[in-house]
Amino acid sequence: MIAVPGFLLSLLVAMVLSGSGLAAGVKAKAEVSCAATAKSLEYDCAIKLSDQRSGAALTGVDVTVGADMPSMPMAHNVKPVKAVPDSAAGTYRARILLEMHGDWAVKVDLAGPVRDRIVKSMRFEPKP
Amino acid sequence: MDDHLIGIVSNIGVISFVALSAYLLLLTGEISFGQQAFFAIGAYTSGIVTAMWQLPFALGLGAGAATGAAAALLVGLPTLRLHGLQFAIATLAFAEAVRILFELFRYQIVRDGELVGPNGIEGFRNIRYIFENDVSATEFMLIIYGLLGATLFGLFLLERSRLGTAFRMIGEDDLLAATQGVAVVPVKLTAACLAGTIAGLGGGLYAHLTTYVEPAIFDVMLGVHSLAYGLIGGLGTAFGPLLGVVIDIGLLESTRWFAGYRMIVFGGLVAVLLIVRPRGLLDEQLVHRIRRAVRRRPRPSPANDTVLGKELS
């Protein structure tokens, strides 16, 4: 029985130490703007990614876009959708379907050559 | 597992901490609507330690757990003499006070040419430990479940100790427990501190999992959910609240077609469940029956072996 917590703690230590300790060379910066589409609660989001340090556009990155309602974390969220590269370098597009209007934390997850997460607080309101 | 599934499983693990925290207080008979406050304190503290002060992750988690415990001690001293509804309202008031304090809390430093740290209502972004240290989503999920396993094991030992018995005695009838020599207030204070520690630890993990926190996350909704987990899953064992979390998040994730109405459906299901099983799915009676059934399982005895051995020969 004692072996169980021992194993779990050693797993924890191993995991904590397993990080390479190397700070990723790139720190991503994102500009996100979303516009309502004809479909109710669907938004077309344009994402512009760049390296915060050098300002260079981030290309060839796997981008997924999700969203959480901060006042109800995990209760109301958007299943992450894959963003597709747009015409300009470092720009991507994704369509997200919200559950309701209001304040959302839009999460842009980067994978591949750059691994990072950018969170943007955005208010989505019905079309006037 | 894909990243989305890893995210859901990690969320279940992290929210289990706040569920276990509320469960510990439920054992002593107290209903707390305020465990999200200690979760928030742990989240902000550990974020400050790793993202701003650049100290190791383990230290950040330890600091989150310690501040959660310290805050629980401070709140417990004046409130644990209250009972029932009064205690529940006091914890709710405290949690709302903490949330509003975080809306006013600004403490930022410049890192990499960018301001980092809590910024009032906008929250605390860029808690990027997992990205800066190349910890994968799977590795972080294993860290969460490693710590959750250790916490569960601790609770397993606690429930078999004199202290755990005292918790349940107070939960049944604190007056009767006092006549049996249980020091009710110190024992309840111990439960509150342990609950604060668990919630603070969970908060630290949450901040590093999501990389951002903001006061709106820690509102009464999270408190109600954390309480509901124990009541849905059952109060007979520490696995009850975990079952509650799995049902809650699992159900919410599997009923996406209800879209914005999911919470209404979920609320209805919880109400029905509580009418049918008032002390949750894994209540004390069921846990007792399971334990008895496990103990009844026949074991091969040396006498039987000898008889069989003779028959074969």
Short mmCIF file of C-alpha atoms in Angstrom, two decimals, chain A residues 1-2 4-5 8-9 11-12 15-24 26-28 52-53 68-80 98-100 105 107 109-111 115-121, chain B residues 4 11 15 57-58 111-114 122 125-126 128-137 139 142-143 145-147 149-150 153 156 206 209-212 214 216-217 219 221 225 249 252-253 256 259-260 262-263:
data_model
loop_
_atom_site.label_atom_id
_atom_site.label_comp_id
_atom_site.label_asym_id
_atom_site.label_seq_id
_atom_site.Cartn_x
_atom_site.Cartn_y
_atom_site.Cartn_z
CA MET A 1 0.00 0.00 0.00
CA ILE A 2 2.87 2.36 0.86
CA VAL A 4 1.38 3.54 -4.19
CA PRO A 5 2.06 7.05 -2.81
CA LEU A 8 2.97 8.70 -7.30
CA LEU A 9 5.40 11.05 -5.59
CA LEU A 11 6.20 10.23 -10.72
CA LEU A 12 5.55 13.82 -9.66
CA MET A 15 7.54 15.00 -14.13
CA VAL A 16 8.62 18.23 -12.47
CA LEU A 17 12.24 17.54 -13.31
CA SER A 18 11.44 16.26 -16.78
CA GLY A 19 10.97 19.75 -18.21
CA SER A 20 13.95 20.58 -20.31
CA GLY A 21 14.33 23.82 -18.41
CA LEU A 22 15.00 25.52 -21.71
CA ALA A 23 12.85 28.53 -22.23
CA ALA A 24 11.25 28.32 -25.63
CA VAL A 26 9.65 32.13 -29.17
CA LYS A 27 6.96 33.83 -27.16
CA ALA A 28 3.83 34.09 -29.22
CA GLN A 52 6.62 38.96 -29.24
CA ARG A 53 10.39 39.29 -29.07
CA ASP A 68 -14.39 29.26 -22.03
CA MET A 69 -16.94 31.35 -20.24
CA PRO A 70 -14.95 32.62 -17.24
CA SER A 71 -18.04 32.91 -15.03
CA MET A 72 -18.85 29.26 -15.73
CA PRO A 73 -15.54 27.50 -16.43
CA MET A 74 -16.00 24.02 -17.87
CA ALA A 75 -19.80 24.42 -17.86
CA HIS A 76 -19.87 26.53 -20.99
CA ASN A 77 -17.00 26.07 -23.39
CA VAL A 78 -16.33 25.75 -27.07
CA LYS A 79 -14.80 22.55 -28.35
CA PRO A 80 -11.46 23.66 -29.88
CA LEU A 98 -20.64 29.79 -29.03
CA GLU A 99 -23.33 28.57 -26.70
CA MET A 100 -24.51 32.06 -25.79
CA ALA A 105 -11.99 33.87 -22.79
CA LYS A 107 -7.90 30.45 -26.10
CA ASP A 109 -3.32 27.09 -28.65
CA LEU A 110 -0.19 26.72 -30.73
CA ALA A 111 1.52 23.40 -31.44
CA ARG A 115 4.11 25.61 -28.41
CA ASP A 116 2.23 28.30 -26.54
CA ARG A 117 -1.19 29.51 -25.44
CA ILE A 118 -2.62 32.98 -25.72
CA VAL A 119 -5.83 33.89 -23.92
CA LYS A 120 -7.93 36.87 -24.98
CA SER A 121 -10.96 38.18 -23.12
CA HIS B 4 -9.00 17.99 -26.26
CA ASN B 11 -9.90 19.52 -15.89
CA ILE B 15 -11.63 20.27 -10.21
CA PHE B 57 6.95 24.94 -9.86
CA ALA B 58 6.95 22.68 -6.78
CA ARG B 111 9.20 40.47 -17.82
CA ASP B 112 10.41 40.17 -21.40
CA GLY B 113 9.23 43.70 -22.04
CA GLU B 114 5.70 42.82 -20.95
CA GLU B 122 -8.54 41.51 -16.30
CA ARG B 125 -2.25 35.97 -17.71
CA ASN B 126 0.94 34.39 -18.95
CA ARG B 128 3.51 29.97 -18.81
CA TYR B 129 5.47 27.50 -16.73
CA ILE B 130 4.45 24.47 -18.81
CA PHE B 131 5.45 26.19 -22.05
CA GLU B 132 8.66 27.73 -20.75
CA ASN B 133 9.78 24.39 -19.32
CA ASP B 134 8.59 22.20 -22.16
CA VAL B 135 6.16 20.19 -20.05
CA SER B 136 3.76 18.41 -22.39
CA ALA B 137 -0.01 18.28 -21.82
CA GLU B 139 3.07 15.13 -18.55
CA LEU B 142 0.21 12.92 -14.99
CA ILE B 143 1.42 15.50 -12.47
CA TYR B 145 -3.20 12.75 -11.24
CA GLY B 146 -0.03 11.95 -9.28
CA LEU B 147 -0.93 14.67 -6.77
CA GLY B 149 -3.62 10.09 -6.08
CA ALA B 150 -1.40 11.21 -3.19
CA PHE B 153 -4.30 8.20 -0.33
CA PHE B 156 -7.90 7.19 2.77
CA TYR B 206 -5.49 25.04 -12.35
CA LEU B 209 -3.05 24.21 -16.61
CA THR B 210 -5.05 27.09 -18.08
CA THR B 211 -2.16 29.64 -17.98
CA TYR B 212 -4.56 32.38 -16.88
CA GLU B 214 -9.40 35.92 -13.49
CA ALA B 216 -14.89 35.79 -12.61
CA ILE B 217 -13.72 32.15 -12.64
CA ASP B 219 -17.57 33.08 -8.42
CA MET B 221 -21.00 28.94 -9.47
CA HIS B 225 -20.54 22.90 -8.19
CA ILE B 249 -17.95 17.29 -16.56
CA LEU B 252 -21.73 18.40 -19.70
CA GLU B 253 -19.28 17.29 -22.38
CA ARG B 256 -23.23 19.43 -26.15
CA ALA B 259 -25.83 23.96 -26.12
CA GLY B 260 -26.72 26.82 -23.75
CA ARG B 262 -26.99 22.14 -20.80
CA MET B 263 -26.85 23.64 -17.30
#
